[in-house]
XYZ file of C-alpha atoms in Angstrom:
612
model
C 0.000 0.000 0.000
C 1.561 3.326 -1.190
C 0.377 6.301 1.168
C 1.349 9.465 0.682
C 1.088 12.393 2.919
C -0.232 15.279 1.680
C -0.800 19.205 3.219
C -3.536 21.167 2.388
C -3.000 24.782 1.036
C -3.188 27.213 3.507
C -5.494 29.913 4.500
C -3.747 33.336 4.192
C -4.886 36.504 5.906
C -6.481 39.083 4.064
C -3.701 41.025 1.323
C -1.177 38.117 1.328
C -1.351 35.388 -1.414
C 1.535 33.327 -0.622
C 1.996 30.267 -3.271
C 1.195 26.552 -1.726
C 3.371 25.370 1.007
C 4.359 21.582 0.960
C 6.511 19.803 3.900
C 10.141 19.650 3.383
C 11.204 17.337 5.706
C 10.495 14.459 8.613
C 9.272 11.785 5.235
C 6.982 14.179 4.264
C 6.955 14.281 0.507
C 5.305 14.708 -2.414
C 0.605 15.887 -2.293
C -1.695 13.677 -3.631
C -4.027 14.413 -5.993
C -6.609 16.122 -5.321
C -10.285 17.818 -6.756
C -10.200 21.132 -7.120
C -13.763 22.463 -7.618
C -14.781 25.713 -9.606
C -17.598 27.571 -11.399
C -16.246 29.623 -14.926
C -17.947 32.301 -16.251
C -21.221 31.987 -17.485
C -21.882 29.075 -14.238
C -20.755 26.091 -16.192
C -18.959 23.777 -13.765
C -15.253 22.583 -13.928
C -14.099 19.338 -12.230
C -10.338 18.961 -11.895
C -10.326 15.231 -10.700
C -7.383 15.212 -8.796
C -6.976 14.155 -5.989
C -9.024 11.714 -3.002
C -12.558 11.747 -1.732
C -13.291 9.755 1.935
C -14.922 6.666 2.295
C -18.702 6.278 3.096
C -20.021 7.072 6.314
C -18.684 9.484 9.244
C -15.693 11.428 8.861
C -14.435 11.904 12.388
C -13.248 15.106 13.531
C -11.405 14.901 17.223
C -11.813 18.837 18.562
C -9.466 19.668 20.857
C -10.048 23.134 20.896
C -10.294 24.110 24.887
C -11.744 27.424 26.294
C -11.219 30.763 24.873
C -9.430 33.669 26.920
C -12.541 35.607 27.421
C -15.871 36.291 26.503
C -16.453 35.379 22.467
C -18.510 38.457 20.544
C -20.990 35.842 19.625
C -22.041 34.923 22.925
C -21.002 30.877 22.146
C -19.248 29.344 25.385
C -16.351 27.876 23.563
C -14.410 26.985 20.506
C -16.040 23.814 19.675
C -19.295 25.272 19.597
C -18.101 27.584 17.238
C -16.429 24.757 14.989
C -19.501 22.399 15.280
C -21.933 25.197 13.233
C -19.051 24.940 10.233
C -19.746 21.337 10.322
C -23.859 21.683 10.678
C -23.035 23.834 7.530
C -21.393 21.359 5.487
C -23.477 18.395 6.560
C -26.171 20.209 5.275
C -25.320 19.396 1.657
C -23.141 16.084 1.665
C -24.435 12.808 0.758
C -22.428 9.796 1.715
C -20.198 10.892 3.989
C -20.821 13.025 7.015
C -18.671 15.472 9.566
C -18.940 14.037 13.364
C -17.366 15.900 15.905
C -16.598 14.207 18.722
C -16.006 16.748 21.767
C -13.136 17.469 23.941
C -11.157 14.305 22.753
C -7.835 13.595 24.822
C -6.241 12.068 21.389
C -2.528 12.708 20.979
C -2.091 15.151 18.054
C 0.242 14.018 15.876
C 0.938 13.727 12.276
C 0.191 9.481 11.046
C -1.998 8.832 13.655
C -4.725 8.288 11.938
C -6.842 10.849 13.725
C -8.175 13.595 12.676
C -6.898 16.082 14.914
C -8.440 19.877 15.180
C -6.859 21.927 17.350
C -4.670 24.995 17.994
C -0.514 24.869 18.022
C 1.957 27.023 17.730
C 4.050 25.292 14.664
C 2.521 22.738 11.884
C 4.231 19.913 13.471
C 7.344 21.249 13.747
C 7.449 24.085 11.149
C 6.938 27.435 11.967
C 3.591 28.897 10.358
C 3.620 31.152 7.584
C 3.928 34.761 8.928
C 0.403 35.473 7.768
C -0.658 31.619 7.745
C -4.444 31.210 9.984
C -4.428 27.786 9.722
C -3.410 24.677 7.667
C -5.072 21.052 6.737
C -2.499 18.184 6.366
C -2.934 14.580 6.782
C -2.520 11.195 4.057
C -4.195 8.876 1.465
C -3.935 5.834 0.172
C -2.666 6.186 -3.436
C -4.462 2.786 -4.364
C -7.736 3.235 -3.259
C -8.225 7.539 -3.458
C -9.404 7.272 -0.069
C -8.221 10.017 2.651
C -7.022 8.215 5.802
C -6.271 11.401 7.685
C -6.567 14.987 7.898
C -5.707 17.143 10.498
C -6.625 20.740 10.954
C -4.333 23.164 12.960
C -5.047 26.746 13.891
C -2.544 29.263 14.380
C -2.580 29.647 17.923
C 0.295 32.800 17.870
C -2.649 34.948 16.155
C -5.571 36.548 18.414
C -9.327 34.906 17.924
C -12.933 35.561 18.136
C -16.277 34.274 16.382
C -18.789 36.835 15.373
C -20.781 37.818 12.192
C -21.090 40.207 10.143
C -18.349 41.766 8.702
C -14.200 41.262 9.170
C -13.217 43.135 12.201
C -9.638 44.416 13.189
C -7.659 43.213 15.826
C -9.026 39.919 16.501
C -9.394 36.921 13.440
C -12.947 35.243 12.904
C -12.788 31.581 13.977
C -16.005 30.298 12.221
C -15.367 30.976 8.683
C -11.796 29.885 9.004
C -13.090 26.615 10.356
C -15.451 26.911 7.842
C -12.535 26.938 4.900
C -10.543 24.517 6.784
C -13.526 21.636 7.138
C -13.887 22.411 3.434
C -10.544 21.149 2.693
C -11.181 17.770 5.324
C -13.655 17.072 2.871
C -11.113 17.539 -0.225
C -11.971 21.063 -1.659
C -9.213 23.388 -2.333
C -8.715 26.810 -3.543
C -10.364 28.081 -6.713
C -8.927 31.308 -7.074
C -5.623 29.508 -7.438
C -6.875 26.859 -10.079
C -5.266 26.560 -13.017
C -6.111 28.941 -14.696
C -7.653 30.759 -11.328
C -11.390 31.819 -10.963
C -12.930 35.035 -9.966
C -15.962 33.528 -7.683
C -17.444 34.193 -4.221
C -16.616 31.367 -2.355
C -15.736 30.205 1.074
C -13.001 28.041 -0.331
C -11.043 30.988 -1.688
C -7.423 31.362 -0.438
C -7.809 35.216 1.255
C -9.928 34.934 4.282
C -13.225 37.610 3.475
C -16.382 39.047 4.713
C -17.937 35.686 2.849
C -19.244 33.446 6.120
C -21.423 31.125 4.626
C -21.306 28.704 2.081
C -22.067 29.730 -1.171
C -22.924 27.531 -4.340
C -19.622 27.266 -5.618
C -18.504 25.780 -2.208
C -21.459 23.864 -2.383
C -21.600 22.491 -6.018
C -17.329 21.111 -4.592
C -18.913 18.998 -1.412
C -22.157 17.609 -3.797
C -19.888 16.436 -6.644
C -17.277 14.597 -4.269
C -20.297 13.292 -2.237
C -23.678 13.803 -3.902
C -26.320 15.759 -2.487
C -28.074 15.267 0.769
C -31.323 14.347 -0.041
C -32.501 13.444 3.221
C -31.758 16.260 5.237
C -33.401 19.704 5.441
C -32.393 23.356 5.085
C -28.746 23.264 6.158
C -28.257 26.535 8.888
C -24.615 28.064 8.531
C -24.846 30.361 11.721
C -27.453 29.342 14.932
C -29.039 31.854 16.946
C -26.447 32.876 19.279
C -26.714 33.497 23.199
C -26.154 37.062 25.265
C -26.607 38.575 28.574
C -28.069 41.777 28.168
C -29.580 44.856 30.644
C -33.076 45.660 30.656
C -33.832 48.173 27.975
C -30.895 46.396 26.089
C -31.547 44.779 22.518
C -31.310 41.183 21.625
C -31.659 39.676 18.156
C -32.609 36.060 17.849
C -31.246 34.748 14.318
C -30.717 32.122 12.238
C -28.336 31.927 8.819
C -29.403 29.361 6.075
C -26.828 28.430 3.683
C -28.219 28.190 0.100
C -31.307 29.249 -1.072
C -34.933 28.270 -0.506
C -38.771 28.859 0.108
C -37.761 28.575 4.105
C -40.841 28.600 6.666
C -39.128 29.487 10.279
C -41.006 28.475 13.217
C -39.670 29.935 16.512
C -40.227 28.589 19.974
C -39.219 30.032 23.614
C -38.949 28.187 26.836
C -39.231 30.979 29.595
C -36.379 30.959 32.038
C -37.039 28.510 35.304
C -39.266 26.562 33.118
C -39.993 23.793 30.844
C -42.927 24.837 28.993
C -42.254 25.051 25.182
C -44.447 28.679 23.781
C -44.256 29.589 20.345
C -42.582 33.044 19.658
C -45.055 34.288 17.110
C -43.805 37.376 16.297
C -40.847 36.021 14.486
C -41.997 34.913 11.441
C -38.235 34.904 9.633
C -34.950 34.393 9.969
C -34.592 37.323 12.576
C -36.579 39.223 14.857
C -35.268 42.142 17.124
C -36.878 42.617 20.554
C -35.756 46.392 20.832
C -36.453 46.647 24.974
C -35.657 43.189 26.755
C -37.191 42.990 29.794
C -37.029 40.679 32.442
C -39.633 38.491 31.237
C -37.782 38.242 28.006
C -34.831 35.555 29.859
C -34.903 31.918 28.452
C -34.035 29.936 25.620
C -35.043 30.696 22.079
C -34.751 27.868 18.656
C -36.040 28.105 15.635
C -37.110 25.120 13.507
C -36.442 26.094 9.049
C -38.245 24.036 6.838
C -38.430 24.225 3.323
C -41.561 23.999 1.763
C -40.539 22.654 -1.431
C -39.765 19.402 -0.335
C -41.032 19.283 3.327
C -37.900 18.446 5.091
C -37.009 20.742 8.159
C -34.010 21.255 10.626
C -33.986 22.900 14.422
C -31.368 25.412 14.992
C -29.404 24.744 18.646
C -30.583 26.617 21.464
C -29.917 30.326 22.383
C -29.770 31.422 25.748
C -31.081 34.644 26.777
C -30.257 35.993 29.972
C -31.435 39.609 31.519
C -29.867 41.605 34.080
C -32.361 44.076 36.143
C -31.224 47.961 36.046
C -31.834 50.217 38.923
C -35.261 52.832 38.597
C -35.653 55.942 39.950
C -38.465 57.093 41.289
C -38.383 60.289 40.653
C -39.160 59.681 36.887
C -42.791 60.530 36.084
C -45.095 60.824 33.428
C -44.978 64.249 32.112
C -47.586 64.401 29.084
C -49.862 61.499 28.024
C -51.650 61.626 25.043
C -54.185 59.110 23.081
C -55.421 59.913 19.123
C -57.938 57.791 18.074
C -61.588 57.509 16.217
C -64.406 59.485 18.131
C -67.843 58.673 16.916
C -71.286 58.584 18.752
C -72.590 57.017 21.545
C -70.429 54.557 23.267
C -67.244 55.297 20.516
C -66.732 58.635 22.179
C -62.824 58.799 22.829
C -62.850 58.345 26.814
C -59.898 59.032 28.696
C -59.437 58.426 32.111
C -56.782 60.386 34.519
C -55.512 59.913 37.986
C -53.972 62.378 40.097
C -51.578 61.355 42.813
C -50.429 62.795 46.273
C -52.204 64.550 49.008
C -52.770 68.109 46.907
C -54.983 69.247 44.223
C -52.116 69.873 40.405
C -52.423 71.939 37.870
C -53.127 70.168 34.455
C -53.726 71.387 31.166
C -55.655 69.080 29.141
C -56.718 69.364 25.203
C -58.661 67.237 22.607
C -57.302 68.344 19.105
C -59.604 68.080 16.044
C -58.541 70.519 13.419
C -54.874 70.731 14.486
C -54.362 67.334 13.411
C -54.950 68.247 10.195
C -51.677 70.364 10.030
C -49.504 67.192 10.610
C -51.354 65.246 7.632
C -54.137 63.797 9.215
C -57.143 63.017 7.394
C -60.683 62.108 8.695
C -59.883 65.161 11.773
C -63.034 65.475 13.822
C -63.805 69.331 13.039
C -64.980 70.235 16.905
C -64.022 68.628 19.432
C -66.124 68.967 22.546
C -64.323 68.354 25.860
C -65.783 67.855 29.445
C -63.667 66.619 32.798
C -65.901 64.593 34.671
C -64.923 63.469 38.421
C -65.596 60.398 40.305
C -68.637 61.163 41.599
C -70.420 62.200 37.543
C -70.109 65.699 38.289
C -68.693 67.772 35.769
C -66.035 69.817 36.418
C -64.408 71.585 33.494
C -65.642 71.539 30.139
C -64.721 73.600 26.518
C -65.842 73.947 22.759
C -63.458 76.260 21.304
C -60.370 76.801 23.426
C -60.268 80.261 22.649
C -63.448 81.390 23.690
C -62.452 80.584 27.166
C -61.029 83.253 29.532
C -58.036 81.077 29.970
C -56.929 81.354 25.967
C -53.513 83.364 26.826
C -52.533 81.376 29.570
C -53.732 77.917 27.906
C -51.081 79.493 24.525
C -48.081 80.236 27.506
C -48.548 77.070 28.917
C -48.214 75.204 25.548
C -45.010 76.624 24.871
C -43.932 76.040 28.410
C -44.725 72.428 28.048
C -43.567 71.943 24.607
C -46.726 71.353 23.820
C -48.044 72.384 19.370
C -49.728 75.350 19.399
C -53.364 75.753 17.880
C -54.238 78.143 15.291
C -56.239 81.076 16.435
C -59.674 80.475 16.296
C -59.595 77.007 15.440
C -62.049 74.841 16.998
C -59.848 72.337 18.893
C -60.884 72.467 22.301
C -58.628 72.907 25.608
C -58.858 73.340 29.921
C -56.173 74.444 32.114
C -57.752 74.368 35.636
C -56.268 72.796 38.838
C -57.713 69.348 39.798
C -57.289 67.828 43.458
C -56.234 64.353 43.965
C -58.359 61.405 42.308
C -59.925 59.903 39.470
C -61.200 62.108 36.323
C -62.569 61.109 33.003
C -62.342 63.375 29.958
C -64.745 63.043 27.063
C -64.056 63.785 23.534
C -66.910 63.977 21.258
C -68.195 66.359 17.930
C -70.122 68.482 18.357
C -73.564 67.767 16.319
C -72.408 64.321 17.092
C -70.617 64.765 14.142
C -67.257 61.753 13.916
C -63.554 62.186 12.929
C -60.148 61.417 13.953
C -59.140 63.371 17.633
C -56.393 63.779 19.896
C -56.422 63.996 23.892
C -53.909 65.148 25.584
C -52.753 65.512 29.390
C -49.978 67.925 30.772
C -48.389 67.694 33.856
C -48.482 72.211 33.764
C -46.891 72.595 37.179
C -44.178 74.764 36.490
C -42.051 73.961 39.306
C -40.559 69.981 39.322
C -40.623 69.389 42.843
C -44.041 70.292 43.218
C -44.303 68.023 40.316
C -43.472 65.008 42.000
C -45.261 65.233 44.573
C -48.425 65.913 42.865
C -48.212 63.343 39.955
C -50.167 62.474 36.485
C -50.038 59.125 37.602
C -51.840 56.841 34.644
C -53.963 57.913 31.700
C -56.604 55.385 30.224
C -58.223 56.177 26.894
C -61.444 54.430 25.267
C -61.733 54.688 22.216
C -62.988 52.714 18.710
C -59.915 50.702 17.216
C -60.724 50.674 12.914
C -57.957 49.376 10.347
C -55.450 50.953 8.439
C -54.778 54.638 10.419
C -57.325 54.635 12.771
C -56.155 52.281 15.660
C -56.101 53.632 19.223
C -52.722 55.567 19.759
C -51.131 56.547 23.056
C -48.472 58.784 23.603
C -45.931 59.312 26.903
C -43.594 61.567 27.515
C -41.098 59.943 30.642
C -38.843 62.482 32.618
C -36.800 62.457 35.494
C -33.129 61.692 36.232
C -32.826 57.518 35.698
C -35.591 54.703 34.249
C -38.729 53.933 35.308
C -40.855 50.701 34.656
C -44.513 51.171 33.704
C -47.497 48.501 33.215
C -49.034 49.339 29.715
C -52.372 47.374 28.666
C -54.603 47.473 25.676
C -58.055 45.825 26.602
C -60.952 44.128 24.629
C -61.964 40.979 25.261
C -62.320 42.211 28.820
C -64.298 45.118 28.311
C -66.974 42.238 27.005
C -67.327 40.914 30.205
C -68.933 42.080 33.878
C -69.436 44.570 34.905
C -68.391 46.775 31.133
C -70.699 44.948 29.242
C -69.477 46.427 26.129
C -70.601 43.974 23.094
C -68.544 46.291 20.552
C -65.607 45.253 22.283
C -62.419 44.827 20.094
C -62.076 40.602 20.417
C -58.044 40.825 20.384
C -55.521 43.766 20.638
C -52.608 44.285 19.806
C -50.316 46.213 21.936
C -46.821 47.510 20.373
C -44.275 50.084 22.089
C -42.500 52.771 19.517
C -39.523 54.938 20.025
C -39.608 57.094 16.948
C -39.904 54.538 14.705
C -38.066 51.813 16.740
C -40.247 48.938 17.678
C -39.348 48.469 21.252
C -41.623 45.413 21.689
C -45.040 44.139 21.260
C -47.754 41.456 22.900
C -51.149 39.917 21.829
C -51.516 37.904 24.618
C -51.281 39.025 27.945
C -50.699 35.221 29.060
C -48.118 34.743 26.794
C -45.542 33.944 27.919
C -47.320 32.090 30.803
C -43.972 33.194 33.036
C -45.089 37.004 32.780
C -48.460 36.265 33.882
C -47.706 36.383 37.740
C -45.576 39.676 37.616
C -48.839 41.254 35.750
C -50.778 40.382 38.047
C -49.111 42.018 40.930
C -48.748 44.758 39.051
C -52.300 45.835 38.371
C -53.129 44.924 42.069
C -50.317 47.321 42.836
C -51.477 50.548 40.710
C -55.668 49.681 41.743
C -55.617 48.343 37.758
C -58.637 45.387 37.343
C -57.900 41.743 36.465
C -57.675 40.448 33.011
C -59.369 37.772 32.145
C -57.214 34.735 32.151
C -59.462 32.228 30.221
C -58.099 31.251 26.676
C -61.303 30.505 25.135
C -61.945 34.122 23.526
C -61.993 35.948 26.523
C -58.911 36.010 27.648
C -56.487 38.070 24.711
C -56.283 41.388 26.257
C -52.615 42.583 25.651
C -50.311 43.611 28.775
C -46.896 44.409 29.417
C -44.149 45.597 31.832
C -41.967 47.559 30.417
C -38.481 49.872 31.828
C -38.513 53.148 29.919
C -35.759 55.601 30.033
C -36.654 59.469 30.064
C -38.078 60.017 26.573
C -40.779 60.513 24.066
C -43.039 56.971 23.210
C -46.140 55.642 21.626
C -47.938 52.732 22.295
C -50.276 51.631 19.459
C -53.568 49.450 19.775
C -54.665 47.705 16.472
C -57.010 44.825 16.447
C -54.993 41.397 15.415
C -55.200 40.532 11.882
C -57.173 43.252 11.373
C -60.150 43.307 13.625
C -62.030 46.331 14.441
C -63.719 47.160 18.035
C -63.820 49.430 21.186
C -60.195 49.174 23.104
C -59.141 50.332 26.066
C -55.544 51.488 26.485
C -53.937 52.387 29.944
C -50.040 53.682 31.044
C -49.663 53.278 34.869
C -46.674 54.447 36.389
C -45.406 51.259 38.737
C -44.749 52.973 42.325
């Protein structure tokens, strides 16, 4: 049996394109053959049939990788876990023969062992790496058969690591799509942009190390004619969601990267931390979703399952593990200006909002419903008069207004806008307005048209005292607006403006289903809301189901208990799809919007309490 040994062209940093380096010494001769795959111009393929192929069935790969330094920027726990997604990647296309990885393996690495060693060194056996040399692939065949009968993969362990995505970074060198290359050439792949003559094609298998990270169909076409397709196995997923430890208020992105091309369904699923109860995560619908405020309720696992719907196989990605830190809250921070636009029409559909006024002194508020201002920010449909009444606990009336300049208060209500930072109205326009000073307790203000005539309206409530101590002490402490929920632009719309030195956490809700029940009795009731928190245009988060996940259910609870809030309705049989949230807010200007799931239409409640 003639074997000859046989080293793998190297992978060179980025700007170097050293020539293949072959052993010179130690009875190392000679390379085998070897294939050399490549697409020409025009995506005809070439197969230079020269050199070995494995044997059916697994092709072992020993990783002896150990524990990186620190932290990695893609959150994985160690180098194998890093190297075992290149192989997911491959085995995604090859037919009949297979990378196995077996973990931590206390195999001696050595050259003629018979092993396939991965792992970092300093030297390639006793010669010194190339000066910009990542990482080689050497190992033997048997001449008679074409069969490989070892390959070994060293990384350069003189040269910093990482693992992320994205883009090459400076400083540190990207361990995945190295591995990627190398695990390429186990399989018997070499370099096409130093064939003979050399391509121009994106490929992972290309001798400079790029911002390429996944396999592309060059790379792929290589592995399928050495080894035929997989035609069992599904999707193939190059990069798995990866875990983090974030602060509250912090983003995470849950993501999954499919190598090749397909009509991909993605299925996500979330086990809430302390648990083993399997929920779906129905907001992410494709290979990434970005929850742009975690919050404590957020910590736990996340996995997607891909499946392609051309052929109805499927693969699950490997777990992510998402775990939240708590921030301090100050609670000093208050609610400085609530606001709610939505539909007002007759009857019941009159845009109710409800106010509470903390401490042990009567506040100064300045409250508005705008009609025909809207209409100056592009608003169509704009109710064109607004009537406005303040009604107290008891049913007694205690401020009302048509036009908010036929009120005495007209000049102070204009100072206190631009105090606030508040739009002004036009003169003589027919929004309506009420500064007056309210002692502590529960108010409703009513929006309706005058003539009972319908249209698009904004309410607004301003914290107007002018001095901040006095502010906190006397606080806006929740606003709760009724109002009809249509399609398209006219969905309930809530508005907060946060300040104060630090965070605060507030309990948001949008109600229907509950508003259906004793003692509301409302049958126009909107059957499921949707409640999602803006910043600008920044999706912070969102929730249909207040019982979803199941984990979040007890801290909502206690919540509205705390802030005098009623119960939900926890019965999933129609009644019980109210939306809720907690949610940590930093000082700032936010909007959370009520639409009706999937587009259904109904009266909504939406309420912002300020947790004490």
């Amino acid at each position: 049996m003639a074997v000859a040994p046989r080293w793998e062209p190297t992978l060179n940093l980025a700007g170097d394109r050293d020539s293949d380096r072959r052993s010179g010494g130690g009875g190392w001769r000679g390379v085998c053959s070897f294939m050399l795959i490549t697409l020409l111009p025009g995506g005809a393929e070439a197969f230079d049939t020269l050199g070995p192929t494995w044997a059916n069935g697994d092709i072992v790969l020993h990783l002896q990788l150990g524990l990186p330094s620190g932290p990695l920027l893609d959150g994985s726990p160690d180098w194998a876990t890093v190297a075992q997604s290149a192989i997911d990647e491959w085995n995604g296309y090859l037919g009949r023969s297979r990378l196995r990885s077996l973990l931590n393996s206390t195999s001696e690495v050595r050259r003629g062992n018979r092993i396939n060693n991965v792992a970092f060194r300093a030297d390639v056996y006793g010669s010194a790496f190339g000066e910009r040399t990542l990482a080689v692939t050497l190992g033997s065949s048997n001449t008679g058969t074409g069969r490989y009968l070892e390959q070994d993969v060293l990384f350069n362990s003189t040269v910093t690591w990482n693992s992320y995505r994205g883009p090459l970074r400076s400083g540190a060198r990207e361990f995945r799509r190295v591995a990627l290359h190398e695990f390429g050439h186990v399989i018997g792949l070499d370099h096409p942009d130093q064939a003979q003559p050399a391509q121009s094609i994106a490929a992972v298998m290309n001798s400079i190390v790029s911002n390429i990270e996944v396999l592309q169909s060059d790379d792929i076409a290589g592995a399928q004619a050495l080894y035929g397709p997989n035609a069992t196995s599904g999707p193939a997923i190059a990069a798995h969601p990866q875990s983090r430890i974030v602060l509250v208020g912090q983003t995470y992105t849950m993501a999954v990267t499919l190598g090749g091309a397909g009509a991909y369904t993605y299925t996500w699923s979330f086990v809430p931390g302390g648990t083993t109860r399997v929920e779906p995560f129905r907001f992410a619908t494709g290979p990434a979703y970005t929850i742009g405020s975690v919050q404590l309720a957020d910590a736990g696992t996340y996995s997607v399952r891909v499946s392609d719907a051309a052929t109805g196989a499927s693969v699950t990605s490997n777990t992510a593990q998402l775990g939240v830190t708590a921030i301090g809250t100050s609670a000093e921070t208050a609610l400085a200006n609530i606001s709610t636009r939505g539909v007002v029409g007759r009857g019941d559909d009159a845009l109710i909002a409800g106010l509470v006024i903390g401490g042990t002194t009567a506040k100064e508020v300045f409250i508005r419903a705008a009609g025909p201002a809207l209409g100056e920010f592009g608003v169509s449909g704009v109710l064109s008069n607004p009537v406005l009444r303040i009604v107290n606990s008891a049913g007694a009336t205690v401020a009302e207004n048509d036009d908010w300049q036929s009120s005495a208060s007209g000049p102070a209500m204009s100072a206190a806008a631009a105090r606030l930072g508040a739009f002004q109205f036009q003169p003589g326009s027919r929004d309506a307005a009420v500064l007056t000073t309210l002692p502590p307790g529960s108010y409703t203000a009513i929006v309706s048209g005058v003539n009972d005539t319908t249209g698009v309206a904004l309410i607004e409530a301003y914290d107007a005292d002018a001095t901040p101590a006095i502010a906190r002490t006397r606080k806006l402490v929740n606003i709760a607006t009724r109002g009809r929920v249509n399609t398209g632009d006219d969905v309930l719309i809530a508005g907060l403006v946060v300040t104060g030195p630090g965070p605060r956490t507030f309990l948001i809700r949008a109600i229907g289903p509950t508003l259906a029940q004793p003692p509301f009795g409302i049958a126009a009731a909107l059957r499921d809301p949707l409640l999602q928190i803006y910043q600008g245009e920044n999706l912070l988060r969102e929730n249909d189901d207040w019982d979803a996940p199941g984990s979040a259910q007890p801290a909502l609870r206690e919540a509205a208990t705390r802030v005098g809030a009623f119960a939900l309705k926890e019965v999933r049989d129609g009644t019980g799809l109210d939306a809720a949230m907690l949610i940590t807010l930093q000082p700032g200007s936010y909007t959370a919007k009520v639409s009706g799931f999937q587009g259904t239409t109904g009266v909504a409640l939406v309420e912002v309490y300020e947790m004490p």
